[in-house]
Short mmCIF file of C-alpha atoms and ligand atoms in Angstrom, two decimals:
data_model
loop_
_atom_site.label_atom_id
_atom_site.label_comp_id
_atom_site.label_asym_id
_atom_site.label_seq_id
_atom_site.Cartn_x
_atom_site.Cartn_y
_atom_site.Cartn_z
CA MET A 21 -27.49 -1.47 -21.81
CA LEU A 22 -24.89 0.96 -21.36
CA GLN A 23 -23.10 3.25 -21.92
CA ASN A 24 -22.37 1.60 -25.49
CA ASP A 25 -19.69 3.28 -27.32
CA VAL A 26 -17.72 0.28 -29.22
CA THR A 27 -17.57 0.35 -33.20
CA ASP A 28 -18.64 -3.93 -33.22
CA THR A 29 -21.85 -2.67 -32.44
CA ALA A 30 -22.59 -6.91 -31.73
CA VAL A 31 -21.06 -6.09 -28.16
CA THR A 32 -23.36 -4.50 -25.65
CA LEU A 33 -21.70 -4.28 -22.32
CA ARG A 34 -23.80 -4.73 -19.14
CA ARG A 35 -23.05 -5.16 -15.23
CA ALA A 36 -22.21 -8.44 -13.58
CA THR A 37 -23.73 -10.91 -11.56
CA ALA A 38 -22.55 -12.84 -9.06
CA ALA A 39 -23.27 -15.88 -11.23
CA ASP A 40 -21.17 -14.06 -13.97
CA LEU A 41 -17.68 -15.51 -11.91
CA PRO A 42 -17.31 -18.21 -13.54
CA ALA A 43 -16.89 -16.43 -16.52
CA ILE A 44 -14.59 -13.67 -15.80
CA ALA A 45 -12.70 -15.95 -14.63
CA LEU A 46 -12.78 -17.82 -17.86
CA ALA A 47 -12.41 -14.71 -19.30
CA ASP A 48 -9.85 -12.71 -17.21
CA GLY A 49 -7.31 -15.88 -16.58
CA ARG A 50 -6.93 -16.61 -21.11
CA ALA A 51 -6.22 -12.65 -21.56
CA PHE A 52 -2.94 -13.70 -18.87
CA GLY A 53 -2.29 -17.04 -19.33
CA VAL A 54 -3.45 -18.39 -15.97
CA HIS A 55 -6.77 -21.45 -15.11
CA TYR A 56 -8.43 -20.54 -12.09
CA THR A 57 -8.75 -23.40 -9.84
CA ASP A 58 -12.50 -23.87 -7.42
CA THR A 59 -10.03 -22.61 -4.59
CA ASP A 60 -8.80 -19.72 -6.53
CA LEU A 61 -13.05 -18.84 -7.65
CA ASP A 62 -13.01 -18.96 -3.74
CA ASP A 63 -10.38 -16.82 -3.19
CA ILE A 64 -11.97 -14.58 -5.51
CA ARG A 65 -15.09 -14.25 -4.60
CA ALA A 66 -14.47 -12.78 -1.04
CA LEU A 67 -13.69 -9.93 -2.91
CA PHE A 68 -16.17 -9.50 -5.58
CA GLU A 69 -18.30 -7.85 -5.61
CA PRO A 70 -20.67 -7.72 -8.92
CA ASP A 71 -22.01 -4.71 -9.60
CA ARG A 72 -18.39 -3.67 -9.42
CA TYR A 73 -17.86 -5.04 -12.93
CA VAL A 74 -18.48 -4.76 -16.51
CA LEU A 75 -18.33 -6.67 -18.69
CA ALA A 76 -19.13 -6.61 -22.61
CA GLU A 77 -20.83 -9.45 -24.38
CA ASP A 78 -21.04 -11.18 -27.93
CA PRO A 79 -23.94 -13.26 -28.61
CA ASP A 80 -21.13 -15.48 -30.52
CA HIS A 81 -18.32 -15.46 -27.79
CA GLY A 82 -19.97 -14.90 -24.79
CA ILE A 83 -17.92 -12.05 -22.22
CA VAL A 84 -15.42 -10.77 -24.46
CA GLY A 85 -14.58 -7.73 -22.31
CA ILE A 86 -13.56 -6.88 -18.42
CA THR A 87 -13.43 -4.24 -16.05
CA GLY A 88 -14.27 -4.33 -11.92
CA ASP A 89 -12.66 -2.09 -9.67
CA PHE A 90 -12.47 -2.64 -5.32
CA PRO A 91 -12.72 -0.13 -2.95
CA PHE A 92 -10.53 1.43 -1.55
CA ASP A 93 -9.42 5.00 0.89
CA VAL A 94 -6.04 6.56 -0.03
CA THR A 95 -3.72 8.35 1.20
CA LEU A 96 -2.63 12.46 -0.01
CA PRO A 97 -0.06 14.81 0.48
CA GLY A 98 -1.06 15.85 4.44
CA GLY A 99 -3.04 13.11 5.71
CA ALA A 100 -6.88 13.17 3.60
CA ALA A 101 -7.79 9.85 3.02
CA VAL A 102 -9.99 10.42 -0.42
CA PRO A 103 -12.39 7.58 -1.76
CA ALA A 104 -11.12 5.75 -4.51
CA ALA A 105 -11.49 2.31 -7.10
CA GLY A 106 -9.27 0.29 -7.96
CA VAL A 107 -9.29 -0.40 -10.95
CA THR A 108 -8.69 -4.49 -11.64
CA TRP A 109 -9.93 -7.42 -13.66
CA VAL A 110 -9.00 -5.71 -17.18
CA SER A 111 -8.79 -7.44 -20.79
CA VAL A 112 -10.11 -7.67 -23.72
CA ALA A 113 -10.21 -11.63 -25.48
CA VAL A 114 -7.82 -11.72 -27.85
CA THR A 115 -10.59 -12.63 -31.18
CA HIS A 116 -12.12 -8.92 -30.66
CA ARG A 117 -9.10 -6.26 -29.96
CA ARG A 118 -8.65 -3.47 -30.94
CA ARG A 119 -12.28 -2.74 -31.95
CA GLY A 120 -13.44 0.04 -28.78
CA ILE A 121 -13.97 -2.28 -26.58
CA LEU A 122 -11.69 -1.10 -24.01
CA ARG A 123 -12.11 1.95 -24.71
CA ALA A 124 -15.81 1.68 -23.83
CA LEU A 125 -15.30 -0.18 -20.90
CA MET A 126 -13.33 2.81 -18.65
CA ALA A 127 -15.93 5.19 -20.39
CA GLU A 128 -18.29 3.62 -18.74
CA GLN A 129 -16.89 2.46 -15.44
CA LEU A 130 -15.57 5.95 -15.51
CA ARG A 131 -18.27 7.61 -15.55
CA ALA A 132 -20.02 5.84 -13.64
CA PHE A 133 -17.16 6.67 -10.46
CA ALA A 134 -17.97 9.93 -11.07
CA GLY A 135 -21.66 10.45 -10.80
CA ALA A 136 -21.09 8.29 -8.11
CA GLY A 137 -19.19 11.18 -6.70
CA LEU A 138 -15.74 9.24 -6.52
CA PRO A 139 -12.83 11.46 -6.61
CA VAL A 140 -10.61 9.70 -8.36
CA ALA A 141 -9.24 6.07 -9.97
CA LEU A 142 -6.46 4.00 -9.68
CA LEU A 143 -5.11 0.48 -11.35
CA THR A 144 -2.08 -0.83 -12.02
CA ALA A 145 -0.30 -1.92 -15.64
CA SER A 146 -0.21 -4.66 -17.94
CA GLU A 147 1.95 -2.50 -19.87
CA GLY A 148 2.92 1.11 -20.15
CA ALA A 149 0.93 2.91 -23.14
CA ILE A 150 -2.23 1.76 -22.21
CA TYR A 151 -3.91 4.39 -19.63
CA GLY A 152 -2.43 7.75 -20.56
CA ARG A 153 -5.18 8.33 -22.86
CA PHE A 154 -7.71 7.41 -20.86
CA GLY A 155 -6.54 10.50 -18.49
CA TYR A 156 -4.40 7.93 -15.51
CA GLY A 157 -0.69 9.16 -14.55
CA VAL A 158 1.45 7.31 -12.99
CA ALA A 159 1.30 7.84 -9.40
CA THR A 160 3.95 6.11 -8.04
CA GLU A 161 6.61 4.42 -8.50
CA ARG A 162 8.61 1.01 -7.17
CA ARG A 163 12.11 -0.03 -6.85
CA ASP A 164 13.43 -3.21 -6.98
CA VAL A 165 16.59 -3.90 -4.82
CA GLU A 166 18.16 -6.43 -3.19
CA ILE A 167 21.19 -6.14 -0.59
CA THR A 168 24.21 -9.08 0.15
CA ARG A 169 23.53 -9.48 3.54
CA ARG A 170 27.30 -10.21 4.41
CA ARG A 171 28.84 -7.16 2.47
CA ALA A 172 26.11 -4.60 4.11
CA ALA A 173 27.93 -3.07 7.62
CA LEU A 174 25.21 -1.22 9.28
CA ARG A 175 27.03 2.62 9.93
CA PRO A 176 28.41 2.88 13.36
CA ASP A 177 26.56 5.44 14.75
CA ALA A 178 22.92 3.84 12.78
CA PRO A 179 19.68 3.84 15.42
CA ASP A 180 19.94 -0.11 17.27
CA PRO A 181 16.30 0.38 18.70
CA GLY A 182 15.59 -3.05 19.30
CA GLY A 183 12.30 -4.50 20.08
CA VAL A 184 11.39 -7.17 17.59
CA ARG A 185 10.25 -11.26 17.25
CA GLN A 186 9.55 -13.56 15.92
CA ALA A 187 5.88 -13.51 14.96
CA THR A 188 3.36 -16.68 13.55
CA THR A 189 0.43 -15.10 10.07
CA ALA A 190 -2.07 -15.22 12.73
CA GLU A 191 -0.71 -13.24 14.93
CA VAL A 192 0.38 -10.56 12.47
CA ARG A 193 -3.02 -11.21 10.74
CA ALA A 194 -4.09 -9.51 14.65
CA VAL A 195 -2.02 -7.58 15.23
CA GLY A 196 -1.28 -6.17 11.09
CA PRO A 197 -4.75 -3.92 10.56
CA GLU A 198 -4.10 -1.30 13.85
CA LEU A 199 0.41 -0.74 11.91
CA HIS A 200 -1.32 -0.51 8.08
CA GLU A 201 -3.58 2.09 9.12
CA ARG A 202 -0.29 4.44 11.47
CA TRP A 203 1.21 3.21 8.66
CA ALA A 204 -1.49 4.47 5.63
CA ALA A 205 -2.21 7.85 7.60
CA ARG A 206 1.58 9.17 6.86
CA THR A 207 1.86 7.61 3.90
CA PRO A 208 0.98 9.40 1.26
CA GLY A 209 -0.67 6.57 -1.57
CA ALA A 210 -2.00 4.08 0.49
CA LEU A 211 -4.41 2.36 -0.05
CA SER A 212 -6.29 1.00 2.82
CA ARG A 213 -6.58 -2.95 3.36
CA SER A 214 -9.86 -4.47 4.47
CA ASP A 215 -10.66 -7.33 6.33
CA ALA A 216 -10.78 -9.81 3.73
CA TRP A 217 -8.21 -7.93 1.76
CA TRP A 218 -6.12 -9.02 5.27
CA ASP A 219 -7.78 -12.65 4.49
CA SER A 220 -6.55 -12.77 0.69
CA ILE A 221 -2.85 -11.67 1.89
CA LEU A 222 -2.12 -13.51 4.32
CA SER A 223 -3.86 -17.15 2.73
CA ASP A 224 -0.27 -17.31 1.23
CA ARG A 225 -1.02 -19.24 -1.82
CA GLU A 226 1.33 -21.94 -2.72
CA HIS A 227 0.99 -19.80 -6.60
CA ARG A 228 1.70 -16.14 -4.75
CA ARG A 229 5.56 -17.93 -3.46
CA GLY A 230 7.48 -17.48 -5.92
CA GLY A 231 9.28 -20.63 -5.34
CA ALA A 232 10.17 -19.63 -2.20
CA SER A 233 9.08 -21.18 1.31
CA ALA A 234 5.93 -19.51 3.10
CA LEU A 235 5.77 -16.23 5.00
CA PHE A 236 7.29 -15.97 8.16
CA HIS A 237 7.48 -12.68 9.49
CA LEU A 238 9.37 -9.88 12.52
CA VAL A 239 6.59 -8.38 14.33
CA HIS A 240 8.31 -4.26 16.01
CA ALA A 241 5.36 -2.14 18.28
CA ASP A 242 5.20 -0.21 15.30
CA GLY A 243 6.17 -2.10 12.72
CA TYR A 244 6.67 -5.70 11.24
CA VAL A 245 8.32 -7.18 8.09
CA SER A 246 6.95 -10.55 6.46
CA TYR A 247 9.61 -12.40 4.32
CA ARG A 248 9.90 -15.72 2.04
CA ILE A 249 13.21 -17.57 2.09
CA ASP A 250 14.17 -19.36 -1.07
CA ARG A 251 16.58 -21.87 -0.35
CA SER A 252 17.54 -22.15 -3.98
CA THR A 253 19.16 -18.87 -4.19
CA GLN A 254 19.64 -18.09 -0.24
CA THR A 255 17.61 -15.21 -0.41
CA CYS A 256 15.62 -13.70 2.00
CA ARG A 257 12.48 -11.84 -0.17
CA ILE A 258 10.60 -8.71 1.48
CA ALA A 259 6.79 -9.37 0.93
CA GLU A 260 6.36 -6.29 2.32
CA LEU A 261 7.72 -3.84 5.26
CA VAL A 262 4.95 -2.19 7.20
CA THR A 263 6.19 0.48 10.05
CA ALA A 264 4.92 4.15 11.34
CA THR A 265 7.98 5.17 12.73
CA ASP A 266 11.21 5.09 11.78
CA GLU A 267 12.37 3.77 15.02
CA ALA A 268 10.87 0.42 13.48
CA TYR A 269 12.11 0.81 10.29
CA ALA A 270 15.86 0.58 11.63
CA ALA A 271 15.30 -1.99 14.02
CA LEU A 272 13.17 -4.27 11.55
CA TRP A 273 15.85 -4.05 9.22
CA ARG A 274 18.61 -4.84 12.38
CA THR A 275 17.21 -8.02 12.30
CA LEU A 276 16.79 -8.97 8.59
CA LEU A 277 20.75 -8.24 8.42
CA ALA A 278 21.23 -10.61 11.02
CA LEU A 279 19.54 -12.95 9.02
CA ASP A 280 22.27 -15.91 8.67
CA LEU A 281 22.41 -17.74 6.12
CA SER A 282 20.38 -15.86 3.54
CA GLU A 283 23.52 -14.52 1.37
CA THR A 284 21.30 -11.40 -0.27
CA VAL A 285 18.11 -9.85 1.33
CA SER A 286 15.71 -8.59 -1.82
CA TRP A 287 12.59 -7.00 -1.78
CA TRP A 288 10.70 -6.07 -5.21
CA ASN A 289 8.36 -3.58 -3.86
CA ALA A 290 10.62 -0.01 -2.09
CA ALA A 291 9.82 2.72 -2.86
CA VAL A 292 12.40 5.65 -4.76
CA ASP A 293 12.77 7.21 -1.52
CA GLU A 294 14.14 3.90 0.62
CA PRO A 295 15.99 5.66 3.92
CA VAL A 296 17.93 1.54 4.08
CA GLN A 297 20.47 2.59 2.51
CA HIS A 298 21.25 5.69 4.51
CA LEU A 299 21.69 3.21 7.74
CA LEU A 300 23.82 1.31 5.55
CA ALA A 301 27.98 2.41 5.87
CA ASP A 302 27.98 1.73 2.44
CA PRO A 303 25.14 3.10 0.53
CA ARG A 304 26.98 1.19 -2.78
CA GLN A 305 25.03 -2.24 -0.89
CA LEU A 306 21.65 -1.60 -1.76
CA ARG A 307 21.54 -2.27 -5.52
CA THR A 308 18.43 -0.49 -7.41
CA LEU A 309 17.80 -4.13 -9.91
CA GLY A 310 15.18 -2.03 -11.88
CA LEU A 311 12.85 0.84 -10.93
CA PHE A 312 9.17 0.48 -12.77
CA ASP A 313 5.92 2.53 -12.21
CA GLY A 314 3.59 1.52 -9.21
CA MET A 315 -0.46 2.34 -8.73
CA TRP A 316 -2.06 5.57 -12.19
CA ALA A 317 -3.60 7.40 -10.76
CA ARG A 318 -7.04 9.54 -12.87
CA VAL A 319 -8.43 11.84 -11.18
CA LEU A 320 -12.19 12.53 -11.78
CA ASP A 321 -12.99 15.50 -9.21
CA VAL A 322 -10.21 18.55 -9.64
CA PRO A 323 -11.23 20.35 -6.72
CA ALA A 324 -11.74 17.89 -4.94
CA VAL A 325 -8.73 15.98 -4.94
CA LEU A 326 -6.51 19.11 -5.08
CA ALA A 327 -8.95 20.85 -2.18
CA ALA A 328 -8.00 17.35 -0.17
CA ARG A 329 -4.21 17.55 -0.17
CA ARG A 330 -1.66 19.93 1.39
CA TYR A 331 1.56 21.71 -0.58
CA ALA A 332 5.16 21.72 0.75
CA ALA A 333 4.17 25.16 0.21
CA GLU A 334 2.33 28.55 -0.43
CA LEU A 335 0.54 28.12 -3.25
CA ASP A 336 -1.63 30.66 -5.32
CA VAL A 337 -2.98 29.39 -8.63
CA VAL A 338 -4.85 29.03 -11.93
CA LEU A 339 -4.81 25.61 -13.90
CA ASP A 340 -5.96 24.86 -16.49
CA VAL A 341 -6.84 21.19 -16.76
CA HIS A 342 -7.82 19.07 -19.43
CA ASP A 343 -9.55 15.94 -20.12
CA PRO A 344 -10.74 15.14 -23.37
CA PHE A 345 -11.71 11.81 -22.88
CA LEU A 346 -14.09 13.00 -19.98
CA ASP A 347 -14.14 16.46 -19.73
CA LEU A 348 -13.86 16.49 -15.73
CA GLY A 349 -10.66 19.28 -16.94
CA GLY A 350 -11.57 23.13 -16.50
CA ARG A 351 -10.11 25.94 -14.94
CA PHE A 352 -9.25 26.16 -11.47
CA ARG A 353 -8.02 28.19 -9.01
CA LEU A 354 -5.93 26.27 -6.71
CA THR A 355 -4.35 28.04 -2.92
CA GLY A 356 -3.40 26.36 -0.60
CA GLY A 357 -0.17 25.43 2.03
CA PRO A 358 1.13 23.11 4.57
CA ASP A 359 -2.47 23.62 6.36
CA GLY A 360 -4.83 23.81 3.90
CA ALA A 361 -6.05 24.16 0.39
CA ALA A 362 -8.88 25.65 -1.75
CA CYS A 363 -9.49 25.14 -4.88
CA THR A 364 -12.94 26.94 -6.90
CA PRO A 365 -13.52 26.14 -10.81
CA VAL A 366 -13.29 29.72 -12.27
CA THR A 367 -14.44 31.48 -15.39
CA GLY A 368 -11.59 34.31 -18.29
CA GLY A 369 -8.69 35.16 -16.81
CA GLU A 370 -5.49 33.74 -17.94
CA PRO A 371 -3.54 29.69 -16.83
CA ALA A 372 -0.78 30.13 -15.23
CA VAL A 373 0.02 26.70 -15.09
CA ALA A 374 -1.67 24.82 -17.86
CA LEU A 375 -1.30 20.80 -17.66
CA GLY A 376 -3.35 17.56 -18.52
CA ILE A 377 -5.74 15.49 -16.20
CA ALA A 378 -3.04 12.59 -16.55
CA GLN A 379 -0.31 14.94 -15.23
CA LEU A 380 -2.62 16.03 -12.71
CA GLY A 381 -2.82 12.35 -11.55
CA ALA A 382 0.83 11.89 -12.11
CA LEU A 383 1.64 15.40 -9.35
CA VAL A 384 -1.14 14.55 -6.70
CA PHE A 385 0.82 12.09 -4.96
CA GLY A 386 3.45 14.49 -4.50
CA GLY A 387 5.73 11.20 -6.83
CA GLY A 388 5.96 12.82 -10.08
CA ARG A 389 7.24 16.16 -10.50
CA ALA A 390 6.14 19.81 -12.33
CA GLY A 391 9.35 20.38 -12.88
CA SER A 392 9.61 16.67 -15.44
CA PHE A 393 6.50 16.63 -17.66
CA ALA A 394 7.20 20.34 -17.88
CA ARG A 395 10.98 19.77 -20.18
CA ALA A 396 8.60 17.30 -21.59
CA GLY A 397 5.78 19.87 -22.54
CA LEU A 398 3.57 18.76 -20.43
CA VAL A 399 3.29 21.22 -18.58
CA ARG A 400 2.58 24.60 -19.20
CA ALA A 401 3.90 28.06 -17.54
CA ALA A 402 4.63 30.86 -19.11
CA ASP A 403 6.47 32.12 -15.88
CA PRO A 404 9.46 30.02 -14.50
CA ASP A 405 8.97 31.01 -11.46
CA VAL A 406 5.17 29.72 -11.32
CA LEU A 407 6.12 26.42 -12.28
CA ARG A 408 9.11 26.69 -9.14
CA ARG A 409 7.09 26.63 -6.97
CA PHE A 410 4.39 24.68 -8.77
CA ASP A 411 7.06 22.28 -8.15
CA ALA A 412 7.84 22.82 -5.19
CA ALA A 413 4.54 22.88 -3.23
CA PHE A 414 3.50 19.81 -4.87
CA ARG A 415 6.14 17.33 -3.54
CA THR A 416 6.01 15.65 -0.41
CA GLU A 417 8.61 14.49 2.03
CA ARG A 418 8.41 10.54 0.95
CA SER A 419 7.80 9.62 -2.12
CA PRO A 420 4.07 7.73 -2.76
CA VAL A 421 3.85 4.41 -1.86
CA HIS A 422 0.63 1.66 -2.31
CA GLY A 423 1.18 -1.20 0.14
CA THR A 424 -1.59 -3.06 -1.75
CA GLU A 425 -1.08 -5.03 -5.20
CA PHE A 426 -4.37 -4.59 -6.88
C1 COA B 517 -5.22 -3.48 -23.67
C2 COA B 517 -6.32 -4.24 -23.92
C3 COA B 517 -6.71 -4.28 -22.67
C4 COA B 517 -6.52 -3.63 -24.48
O1 COA B 517 -8.83 -3.93 -25.85
P1 COA B 517 -9.05 -3.24 -27.24
O2 COA B 517 -10.29 -3.10 -27.03
O3 COA B 517 -7.72 -3.94 -27.55
O4 COA B 517 -8.30 -1.60 -27.06
P2 COA B 517 -8.82 -0.85 -27.37
O5 COA B 517 -9.71 -1.62 -29.40
O6 COA B 517 -10.58 -0.12 -27.04
O7 COA B 517 -8.12 0.08 -28.05
C5 COA B 517 -8.37 1.83 -27.28
C6 COA B 517 -6.51 2.91 -27.60
O8 COA B 517 -5.50 1.96 -26.94
C7 COA B 517 -4.33 1.30 -27.81
N1 COA B 517 -4.85 0.81 -27.79
C8 COA B 517 -5.10 -1.06 -27.38
N2 COA B 517 -4.18 -1.47 -26.27
C9 COA B 517 -3.08 -0.85 -26.79
C10 COA B 517 -1.49 -1.98 -25.97
N3 COA B 517 -1.13 -2.62 -25.42
N4 COA B 517 -0.76 -0.63 -26.32
C11 COA B 517 -0.38 0.84 -26.79
N5 COA B 517 -2.22 1.09 -27.40
C12 COA B 517 -3.32 0.07 -27.08
C13 COA B 517 -5.50 1.14 -28.62
O9 COA B 517 -3.97 1.24 -30.07
C14 COA B 517 -6.85 2.45 -29.26
O10 COA B 517 -5.76 3.41 -29.45
P3 COA B 517 -6.94 4.54 -30.24
O11 COA B 517 -7.32 5.46 -29.10
O12 COA B 517 -5.78 5.92 -30.44
O13 COA B 517 -7.32 4.32 -31.27
C15 COA B 517 -6.50 -5.97 -25.33
O14 COA B 517 -5.28 -6.03 -25.33
C16 COA B 517 -6.04 -7.25 -23.72
O15 COA B 517 -6.34 -7.51 -23.15
N6 COA B 517 -4.46 -7.43 -23.42
C17 COA B 517 -4.20 -8.56 -23.03
C18 COA B 517 -4.52 -8.11 -21.37
C19 COA B 517 -3.93 -6.83 -20.24
O16 COA B 517 -3.11 -6.31 -20.32
N7 COA B 517 -4.97 -6.58 -19.86
C20 COA B 517 -4.77 -4.81 -19.03
C21 COA B 517 -4.39 -5.34 -17.71
S1 COA B 517 -3.84 -3.44 -16.42
#
């Protein structure tokens, strides 16, 4: 039996085995309103590593709680990639909610990650109020955007690099991984993508198409875009746009905006600072339909993460990181700049900046703003100059994007 903080003593925690997959899928499907088919189970099995799943079990009900994770590498500002756990499949049975089962699962899982030396855990959240208490903060945001193609003229001087060709899914499977790696190296928050993930995404199952066509692709030497056509609304829906150079970005957008018979180009997963609006003669033609939290991050090893990233400006500051859930915080001296950084635990002295572990998770990829947290009382610095420097140092040239939904 594993660590168990559940108030209901009948419920115990254990690691999953391969044989648990059908019961896990049944429990998960009940929580999320999905009936998984045998084909779905085969797809899920390709990414399922049983040891990575913690189950809560009630002798009278079977599995009543689940959490699992996928292994990724994630890019920090400056380009270093660190191992990360992508938490997934989180649910508690409707009959067993609000008795501390999620809390017990989170504690068990996060302690195991920390014990294994993982510097950071990541997840995407079904609701915004669940994960802050466990130390997760919003690390990436996504914009749901659309462009009415007829009104979206490009700037007369917008680059026209060319070099785009239409490609099959098999061709994207061949060239995509290298392009994606190059994109990930320059994108904070980007997740690495294993062969199993590539196969899963490009298997393009019908239930993932939202009523639109199977995937079409455009490929450039430095990037690609995958999209679907929804003929009922004459919409080209971008599934993903991955570019390693600005030339590829401009060339692929120019081609997308030439898609006759599509009234609208929509993208549910655009970055906060998506440059396409600056390629348009009228930037207002990129309409934002919504702004949402994307990936949440939970720092598990403060010095490892802070020393591995780079900073936009030179910084020498003592931080007081508050982590009531796992007690992995403390006082740290962080010195760093664009070329390197060091972070070591310190004792004594007055910290210049105090913040919660969840706010650190939000700042670490360059998405969150220390100044904004400070105005809400979540980052505290007695000296406004220190706060200004801290805020500036954590900023990144481009907004973080995680790129793979998990
Ligand atoms: C979200 C879910 C996993 C919570 O499980 P649970 O076992 O009821 O949670 P716990 O009893 O351990 O709650 C721990 C704390 O979180 C709070 N909490 C739990 N779910 C919450 C929610 N949806 N919104 C706000 N607070 C929530 C509890 O009130 C409790 O607060 P406390 O620390 O102040 O006591 C469960 O409701 C569920 O499975 N929902 C449907 C599937 C889902 O949304 N999964 C998450 C996918 S990202």
